[in-house]
């Protein structure tokens, strides 16, 4: 059974079967598959089963549709292979068939009717760098020390007599 399983925290208990007919996915309840998350557009994309693959068509969504972090062009079909990650805004879904997945199927993305493919090295599960957070915290700590030093200096000068 072909299905898309939601990986994003808060939605991890959700999965839905992919069928040969086009299925609308979006934030509004009128979609066949509703994902009530702000980064998902009201009518985000359509998905349908074609052989062993899932076809995805972005419907001009605000935050885009991505297969293994490669963005799909609006109104163009793309192929999602078993084991690959589909990201709609900030929500990640994995295509599962119930069969054992090969590494090769997870690492290739077919883009639309052009037949072009792209290798994707990083997976959706790779650790993200938090260097910016560390720099922000270091600068914030340094500023805090400067402010505390200035306050101590000011209070010590208040107690001393002026000439």
Short mmCIF file of N, CA, C and O in Angstrom, two decimals, residues 4 9 11 24 39 48 62 65 69 74 77 80 90 102 104 110 114 125 141:
data_model
loop_
_atom_site.label_atom_id
_atom_site.label_comp_id
_atom_site.label_asym_id
_atom_site.label_seq_id
_atom_site.Cartn_x
_atom_site.Cartn_y
_atom_site.Cartn_z
N UNK A 4 1.70 8.25 2.30
CA UNK A 4 2.55 9.35 2.75
C UNK A 4 2.38 9.46 4.25
O UNK A 4 1.26 9.59 4.75
N UNK A 9 6.73 16.95 13.84
CA UNK A 9 6.21 16.88 15.20
C UNK A 9 4.84 17.57 15.28
O UNK A 9 4.63 18.63 14.70
N UNK A 11 2.18 16.22 14.05
CA UNK A 11 1.37 15.58 13.02
C UNK A 11 1.80 14.13 12.79
O UNK A 11 1.37 13.50 11.84
N UNK A 24 -6.18 16.22 -3.50
CA UNK A 24 -5.75 17.57 -3.11
C UNK A 24 -5.24 17.56 -1.67
O UNK A 24 -5.81 16.91 -0.80
N UNK A 39 2.29 26.96 7.52
CA UNK A 39 3.19 27.02 6.37
C UNK A 39 2.65 26.25 5.15
O UNK A 39 3.20 26.35 4.07
N UNK A 48 -0.86 11.83 -6.64
CA UNK A 48 -1.54 10.66 -7.15
C UNK A 48 -0.51 9.58 -7.45
O UNK A 48 0.66 9.85 -7.64
N UNK A 62 2.47 29.10 -1.44
CA UNK A 62 3.30 30.21 -0.95
C UNK A 62 4.68 29.75 -0.53
O UNK A 62 5.69 30.37 -0.89
N UNK A 65 6.73 23.36 -2.55
CA UNK A 65 6.77 21.91 -2.36
C UNK A 65 8.16 21.44 -2.75
O UNK A 65 8.72 21.90 -3.75
N UNK A 69 14.42 18.22 -0.52
CA UNK A 69 14.90 19.61 -0.47
C UNK A 69 15.15 20.23 -1.84
O UNK A 69 15.77 21.28 -1.94
N UNK A 74 6.11 25.45 -9.81
CA UNK A 74 4.66 25.55 -9.70
C UNK A 74 4.01 25.03 -10.97
O UNK A 74 4.48 25.27 -12.07
N UNK A 77 4.56 18.72 -12.85
CA UNK A 77 4.53 17.43 -12.16
C UNK A 77 5.96 16.99 -11.84
O UNK A 77 6.88 17.26 -12.61
N UNK A 80 7.85 11.45 -7.05
CA UNK A 80 8.31 11.14 -5.70
C UNK A 80 8.47 9.63 -5.64
O UNK A 80 7.51 8.88 -5.83
N UNK A 90 6.64 23.71 5.95
CA UNK A 90 7.52 23.16 6.99
C UNK A 90 7.15 21.73 7.37
O UNK A 90 7.72 21.17 8.30
N UNK A 102 15.51 0.96 -1.43
CA UNK A 102 16.94 0.99 -1.76
C UNK A 102 17.46 2.42 -1.62
O UNK A 102 16.71 3.37 -1.76
N UNK A 104 19.34 4.02 -3.62
CA UNK A 104 19.30 4.72 -4.90
C UNK A 104 17.97 5.41 -5.11
O UNK A 104 17.90 6.52 -5.61
N UNK A 110 13.21 12.99 -9.89
CA UNK A 110 12.90 13.23 -11.29
C UNK A 110 12.01 14.46 -11.36
O UNK A 110 11.00 14.55 -10.69
N UNK A 114 10.50 16.65 -18.13
CA UNK A 114 11.77 16.88 -18.81
C UNK A 114 12.68 15.67 -18.73
O UNK A 114 13.60 15.55 -19.52
N UNK A 125 17.02 14.16 7.36
CA UNK A 125 17.34 13.84 8.73
C UNK A 125 18.74 14.24 9.13
O UNK A 125 19.16 13.98 10.23
N UNK A 141 25.85 37.21 25.46
CA UNK A 141 26.56 37.06 26.73
C UNK A 141 27.58 38.16 26.93
O UNK A 141 27.72 38.71 28.04
#
